mmCIF file of C-alpha atoms and ligand atoms in Angstrom:
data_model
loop_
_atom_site.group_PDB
_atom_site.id
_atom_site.type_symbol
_atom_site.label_atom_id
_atom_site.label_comp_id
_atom_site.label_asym_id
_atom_site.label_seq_id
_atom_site.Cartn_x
_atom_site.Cartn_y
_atom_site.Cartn_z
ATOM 1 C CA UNK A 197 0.000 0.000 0.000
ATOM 2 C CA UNK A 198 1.118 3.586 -1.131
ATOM 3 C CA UNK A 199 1.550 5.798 1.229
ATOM 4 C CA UNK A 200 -0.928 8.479 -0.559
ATOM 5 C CA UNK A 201 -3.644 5.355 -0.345
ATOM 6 C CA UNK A 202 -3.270 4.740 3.469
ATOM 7 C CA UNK A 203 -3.878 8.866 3.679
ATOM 8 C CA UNK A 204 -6.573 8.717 2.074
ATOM 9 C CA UNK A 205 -7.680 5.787 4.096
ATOM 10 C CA UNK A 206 -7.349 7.080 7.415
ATOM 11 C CA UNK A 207 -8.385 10.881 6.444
ATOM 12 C CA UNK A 208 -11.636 8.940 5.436
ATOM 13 C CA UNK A 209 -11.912 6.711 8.335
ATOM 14 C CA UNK A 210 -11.257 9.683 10.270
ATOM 15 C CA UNK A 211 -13.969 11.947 8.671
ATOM 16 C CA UNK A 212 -16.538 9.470 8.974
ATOM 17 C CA UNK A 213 -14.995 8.808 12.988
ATOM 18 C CA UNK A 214 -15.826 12.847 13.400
ATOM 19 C CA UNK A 215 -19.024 12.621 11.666
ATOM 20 C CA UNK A 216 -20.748 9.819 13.983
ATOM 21 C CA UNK A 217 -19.025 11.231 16.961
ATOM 22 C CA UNK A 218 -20.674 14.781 16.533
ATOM 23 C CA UNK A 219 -24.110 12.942 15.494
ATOM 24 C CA UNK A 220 -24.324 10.866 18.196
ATOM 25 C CA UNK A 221 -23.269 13.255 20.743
ATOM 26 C CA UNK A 222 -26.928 12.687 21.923
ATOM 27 C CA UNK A 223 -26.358 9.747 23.184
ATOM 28 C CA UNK A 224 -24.122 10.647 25.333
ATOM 29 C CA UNK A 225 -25.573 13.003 27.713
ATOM 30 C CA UNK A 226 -26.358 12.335 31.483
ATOM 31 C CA UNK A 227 -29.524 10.270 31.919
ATOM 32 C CA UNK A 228 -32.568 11.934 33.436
ATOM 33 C CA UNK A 229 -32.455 10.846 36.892
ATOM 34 C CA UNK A 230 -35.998 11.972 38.379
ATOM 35 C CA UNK A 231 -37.097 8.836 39.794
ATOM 36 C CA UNK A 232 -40.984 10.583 39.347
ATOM 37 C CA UNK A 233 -40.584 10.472 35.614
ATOM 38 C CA UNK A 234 -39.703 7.283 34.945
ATOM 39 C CA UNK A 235 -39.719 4.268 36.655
ATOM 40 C CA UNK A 236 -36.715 2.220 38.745
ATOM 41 C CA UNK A 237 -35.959 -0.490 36.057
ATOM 42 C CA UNK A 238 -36.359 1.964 33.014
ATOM 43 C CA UNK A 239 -33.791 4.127 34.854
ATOM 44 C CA UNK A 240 -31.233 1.160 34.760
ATOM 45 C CA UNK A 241 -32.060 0.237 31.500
ATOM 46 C CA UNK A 242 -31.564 3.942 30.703
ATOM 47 C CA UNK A 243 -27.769 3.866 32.601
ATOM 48 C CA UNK A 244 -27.553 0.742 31.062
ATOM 49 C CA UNK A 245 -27.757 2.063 27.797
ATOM 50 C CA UNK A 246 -25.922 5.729 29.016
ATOM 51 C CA UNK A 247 -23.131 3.363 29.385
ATOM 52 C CA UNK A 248 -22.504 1.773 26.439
ATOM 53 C CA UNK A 249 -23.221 4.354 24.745
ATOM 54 C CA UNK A 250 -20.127 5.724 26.778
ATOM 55 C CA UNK A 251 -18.108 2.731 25.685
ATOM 56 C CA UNK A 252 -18.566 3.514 22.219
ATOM 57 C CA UNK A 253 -18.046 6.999 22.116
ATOM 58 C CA UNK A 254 -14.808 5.963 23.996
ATOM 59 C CA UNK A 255 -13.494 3.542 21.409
ATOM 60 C CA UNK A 256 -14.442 5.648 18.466
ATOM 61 C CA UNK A 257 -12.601 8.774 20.384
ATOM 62 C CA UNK A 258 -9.663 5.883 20.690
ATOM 63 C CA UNK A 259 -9.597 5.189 16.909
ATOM 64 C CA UNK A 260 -9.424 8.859 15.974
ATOM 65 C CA UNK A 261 -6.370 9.279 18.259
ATOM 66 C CA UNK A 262 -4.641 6.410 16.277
ATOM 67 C CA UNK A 263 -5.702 7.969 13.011
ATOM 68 C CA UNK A 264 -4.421 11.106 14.066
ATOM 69 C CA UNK A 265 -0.986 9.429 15.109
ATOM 70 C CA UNK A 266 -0.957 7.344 12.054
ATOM 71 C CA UNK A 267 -1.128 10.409 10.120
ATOM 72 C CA UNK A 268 1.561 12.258 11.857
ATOM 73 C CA UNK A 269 3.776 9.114 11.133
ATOM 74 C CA UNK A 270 2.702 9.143 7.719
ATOM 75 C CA UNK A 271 4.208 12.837 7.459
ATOM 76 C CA UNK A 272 7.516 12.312 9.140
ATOM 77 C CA UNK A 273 7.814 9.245 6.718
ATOM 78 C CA UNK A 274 7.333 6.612 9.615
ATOM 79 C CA UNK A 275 4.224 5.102 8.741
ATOM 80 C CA UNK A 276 4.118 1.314 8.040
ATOM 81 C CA UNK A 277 7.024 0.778 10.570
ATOM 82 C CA UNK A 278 6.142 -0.528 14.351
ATOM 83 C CA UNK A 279 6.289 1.653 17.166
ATOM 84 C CA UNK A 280 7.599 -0.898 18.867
ATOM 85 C CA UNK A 281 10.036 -3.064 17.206
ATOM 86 C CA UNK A 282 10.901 -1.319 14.425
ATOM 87 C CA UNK A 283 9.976 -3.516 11.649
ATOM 88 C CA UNK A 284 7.672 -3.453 8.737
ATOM 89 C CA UNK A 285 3.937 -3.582 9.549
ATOM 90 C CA UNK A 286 2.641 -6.101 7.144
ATOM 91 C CA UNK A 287 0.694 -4.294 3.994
ATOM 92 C CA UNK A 288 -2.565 -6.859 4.996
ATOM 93 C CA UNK A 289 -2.629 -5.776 8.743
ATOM 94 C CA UNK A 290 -2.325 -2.109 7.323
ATOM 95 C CA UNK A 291 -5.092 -2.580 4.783
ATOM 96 C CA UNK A 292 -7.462 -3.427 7.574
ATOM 97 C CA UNK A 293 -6.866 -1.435 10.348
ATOM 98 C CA UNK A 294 -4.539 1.407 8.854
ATOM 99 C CA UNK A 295 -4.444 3.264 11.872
ATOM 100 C CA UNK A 296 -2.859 0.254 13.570
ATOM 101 C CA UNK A 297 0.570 1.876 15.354
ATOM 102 C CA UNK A 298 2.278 -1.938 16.032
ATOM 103 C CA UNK A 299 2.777 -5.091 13.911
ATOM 104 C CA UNK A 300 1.276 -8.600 14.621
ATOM 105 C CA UNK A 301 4.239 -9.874 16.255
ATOM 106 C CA UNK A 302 3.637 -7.534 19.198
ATOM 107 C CA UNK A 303 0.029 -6.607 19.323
ATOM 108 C CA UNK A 304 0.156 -10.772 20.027
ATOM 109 C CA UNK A 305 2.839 -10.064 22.571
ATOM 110 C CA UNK A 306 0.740 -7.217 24.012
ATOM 111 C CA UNK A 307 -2.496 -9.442 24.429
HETATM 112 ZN ZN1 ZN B 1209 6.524 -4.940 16.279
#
Protein backbone atom coordinates (compact mmCIF):
# COMPACT_ATOMS: atom_id res chain seq x y z
CA UNK A 1 0.00 0.00 0.00
CA UNK A 2 1.12 3.59 -1.13
CA UNK A 3 1.55 5.80 1.23
CA UNK A 4 -0.93 8.48 -0.56
CA UNK A 5 -3.64 5.35 -0.35
CA UNK A 6 -3.27 4.74 3.47
CA UNK A 7 -3.88 8.87 3.68
CA UNK A 8 -6.57 8.72 2.07
CA UNK A 9 -7.68 5.79 4.10
CA UNK A 10 -7.35 7.08 7.41
CA UNK A 11 -8.39 10.88 6.44
CA UNK A 12 -11.64 8.94 5.44
CA UNK A 13 -11.91 6.71 8.34
CA UNK A 14 -11.26 9.68 10.27
CA UNK A 15 -13.97 11.95 8.67
CA UNK A 16 -16.54 9.47 8.97
CA UNK A 17 -14.99 8.81 12.99
CA UNK A 18 -15.83 12.85 13.40
CA UNK A 19 -19.02 12.62 11.67
CA UNK A 20 -20.75 9.82 13.98
CA UNK A 21 -19.03 11.23 16.96
CA UNK A 22 -20.67 14.78 16.53
CA UNK A 23 -24.11 12.94 15.49
CA UNK A 24 -24.32 10.87 18.20
CA UNK A 25 -23.27 13.25 20.74
CA UNK A 26 -26.93 12.69 21.92
CA UNK A 27 -26.36 9.75 23.18
CA UNK A 28 -24.12 10.65 25.33
CA UNK A 29 -25.57 13.00 27.71
CA UNK A 30 -26.36 12.33 31.48
CA UNK A 31 -29.52 10.27 31.92
CA UNK A 32 -32.57 11.93 33.44
CA UNK A 33 -32.46 10.85 36.89
CA UNK A 34 -36.00 11.97 38.38
CA UNK A 35 -37.10 8.84 39.79
CA UNK A 36 -40.98 10.58 39.35
CA UNK A 37 -40.58 10.47 35.61
CA UNK A 38 -39.70 7.28 34.94
CA UNK A 39 -39.72 4.27 36.65
CA UNK A 40 -36.71 2.22 38.74
CA UNK A 41 -35.96 -0.49 36.06
CA UNK A 42 -36.36 1.96 33.01
CA UNK A 43 -33.79 4.13 34.85
CA UNK A 44 -31.23 1.16 34.76
CA UNK A 45 -32.06 0.24 31.50
CA UNK A 46 -31.56 3.94 30.70
CA UNK A 47 -27.77 3.87 32.60
CA UNK A 48 -27.55 0.74 31.06
CA UNK A 49 -27.76 2.06 27.80
CA UNK A 50 -25.92 5.73 29.02
CA UNK A 51 -23.13 3.36 29.38
CA UNK A 52 -22.50 1.77 26.44
CA UNK A 53 -23.22 4.35 24.75
CA UNK A 54 -20.13 5.72 26.78
CA UNK A 55 -18.11 2.73 25.68
CA UNK A 56 -18.57 3.51 22.22
CA UNK A 57 -18.05 7.00 22.12
CA UNK A 58 -14.81 5.96 24.00
CA UNK A 59 -13.49 3.54 21.41
CA UNK A 60 -14.44 5.65 18.47
CA UNK A 61 -12.60 8.77 20.38
CA UNK A 62 -9.66 5.88 20.69
CA UNK A 63 -9.60 5.19 16.91
CA UNK A 64 -9.42 8.86 15.97
CA UNK A 65 -6.37 9.28 18.26
CA UNK A 66 -4.64 6.41 16.28
CA UNK A 67 -5.70 7.97 13.01
CA UNK A 68 -4.42 11.11 14.07
CA UNK A 69 -0.99 9.43 15.11
CA UNK A 70 -0.96 7.34 12.05
CA UNK A 71 -1.13 10.41 10.12
CA UNK A 72 1.56 12.26 11.86
CA UNK A 73 3.78 9.11 11.13
CA UNK A 74 2.70 9.14 7.72
CA UNK A 75 4.21 12.84 7.46
CA UNK A 76 7.52 12.31 9.14
CA UNK A 77 7.81 9.25 6.72
CA UNK A 78 7.33 6.61 9.61
CA UNK A 79 4.22 5.10 8.74
CA UNK A 80 4.12 1.31 8.04
CA UNK A 81 7.02 0.78 10.57
CA UNK A 82 6.14 -0.53 14.35
CA UNK A 83 6.29 1.65 17.17
CA UNK A 84 7.60 -0.90 18.87
CA UNK A 85 10.04 -3.06 17.21
CA UNK A 86 10.90 -1.32 14.43
CA UNK A 87 9.98 -3.52 11.65
CA UNK A 88 7.67 -3.45 8.74
CA UNK A 89 3.94 -3.58 9.55
CA UNK A 90 2.64 -6.10 7.14
CA UNK A 91 0.69 -4.29 3.99
CA UNK A 92 -2.57 -6.86 5.00
CA UNK A 93 -2.63 -5.78 8.74
CA UNK A 94 -2.32 -2.11 7.32
CA UNK A 95 -5.09 -2.58 4.78
CA UNK A 96 -7.46 -3.43 7.57
CA UNK A 97 -6.87 -1.43 10.35
CA UNK A 98 -4.54 1.41 8.85
CA UNK A 99 -4.44 3.26 11.87
CA UNK A 100 -2.86 0.25 13.57
CA UNK A 101 0.57 1.88 15.35
CA UNK A 102 2.28 -1.94 16.03
CA UNK A 103 2.78 -5.09 13.91
CA UNK A 104 1.28 -8.60 14.62
CA UNK A 105 4.24 -9.87 16.25
CA UNK A 106 3.64 -7.53 19.20
CA UNK A 107 0.03 -6.61 19.32
CA UNK A 108 0.16 -10.77 20.03
CA UNK A 109 2.84 -10.06 22.57
CA UNK A 110 0.74 -7.22 24.01
CA UNK A 111 -2.50 -9.44 24.43
ZN1 LIG B 1 6.52 -4.94 16.28
Amino acid sequence: MTDKKAENNLLSRKAELEAIIQLSGENAKPVELDQSKIGRLSRMDALQGQAMAQATVRRRQNELQRIEAALLRLAAGDYGYCVSCDEEIAPKRLELDPSTPICILCAEKAG
